[in-house]
Amino acid sequence: MPRMSLRERISEGLFLLDGAMGTQLIASGVEAGECNDYLNIDSPDTIFEIHQAYFRAGSDAVLTNTFGANKFALGRHGFSDKVKEINTAAAKIARRAAGKERYVLGDIGPSGDFLQPLGNLEPEKLEDAFAEQAKALSAGGVDGFIIETMTALDEMTIAIEAVKSVCGDLPIFASMAFDKVTGGFKTMMGVDVESAVAKMVSLGVDAVGFNCGTLKMEQYVTLAEKFAKLLADKSDVAVPATAKQTPNVKLGAKHVLLLAEPNAGKPELVDGRTVYKVTPEDFAAAAEKIHSLGINIIGGCCGTTPEHIRALAERLKK
Ligand SMILES: [Zn+2]
């Protein structure tokens, strides 16, 4: 475990997350459609090496390879009984790569199902599933959690409450995926930024923000401006006036930081494959603008590589 707790560390300023896991897995020969989460059991060295590459590039934390490691998402691959094994293994692999100085965030993604009344998923069952995942990640030694790529506010709410119910006081980051719509941004499920921020902040998480989505780099910057403005308008939330200034975070008090994990630009379909074309330099240039808005927790989502994180670290850690 690092000497400084994750909550103390993020209160000190810039904190770099990693880039994509899926993109690196495909680059290392894993077939699309394979269960990425099962690789924690089946091919732990592959996962360890990807984590290591991100730490070498300058990440302060990596996300466990558990985006789809809840009972429902694993069930689609026939692994619904492997939640504990997969999540604990994933946390241990990331922990080993992080060593004593760096951090591990337990990654929790969506169930992939719709809650009632839109779908058949019962809220209690979903809460149990996220609690089961969080417990197993915690057993493997994570420093905190990131609930990400959520598009439904009810699912995000349930996930936050589930993690809180089993993981004591470990920090929680909450992040939703936005697309561009006329006049602003909304998630696929129609959640606007105002509602997302208000709900996530009211649930008392440590950081709120955005990841993934289908935006161009300049649109991610605009989205970041929107987040920064919304949080600055809330009197109980501390946002640094400038990025260089250490944020005034009262530990344990209800203060919320901002996080951003853009994709490497808008996804494009080439020969039936989804590709992301933004170069490390252009990614880092946009991330620098995002950082200048007071957003201190920054990483990359789909299409970003260790080279994107290296470019980011070179620009922001100077
Ligand atoms: Zn993504």
PDB file of C-alpha atoms in Angstrom, residues 66 83-93 135-141:
ATOM      1  CA  THR A  66     -12.516  -5.519 -14.403  1.00  0.00           C
ATOM      2  CA  VAL A  83     -16.904 -12.679  -9.933  1.00  0.00           C
ATOM      3  CA  LYS A  84     -14.881 -13.103  -6.763  1.00  0.00           C
ATOM      4  CA  GLU A  85     -12.005 -14.954  -8.370  1.00  0.00           C
ATOM      5  CA  ILE A  86     -11.659 -12.562 -11.321  1.00  0.00           C
ATOM      6  CA  ASN A  87     -11.884  -9.323  -9.348  1.00  0.00           C
ATOM      7  CA  THR A  88      -9.558 -10.352  -6.564  1.00  0.00           C
ATOM      8  CA  ALA A  89      -7.017 -11.636  -9.074  1.00  0.00           C
ATOM      9  CA  ALA A  90      -7.264  -8.403 -11.082  1.00  0.00           C
ATOM     10  CA  ALA A  91      -6.695  -6.240  -8.026  1.00  0.00           C
ATOM     11  CA  LYS A  92      -3.670  -8.285  -7.012  1.00  0.00           C
ATOM     12  CA  ILE A  93      -2.122  -8.041 -10.498  1.00  0.00           C
ATOM     13  CA  LYS A 135     -15.960  -6.607  -2.108  1.00  0.00           C
ATOM     14  CA  ALA A 136     -13.762  -8.837  -4.245  1.00  0.00           C
ATOM     15  CA  LEU A 137     -11.774  -5.860  -5.564  1.00  0.00           C
ATOM     16  CA  SER A 138     -11.323  -4.656  -2.020  1.00  0.00           C
ATOM     17  CA  ALA A 139     -10.090  -8.088  -0.939  1.00  0.00           C
ATOM     18  CA  GLY A 140      -7.438  -7.831  -3.647  1.00  0.00           C
ATOM     19  CA  GLY A 141      -6.156  -4.557  -2.178  1.00  0.00           C
TER      20      GLY A 141
END
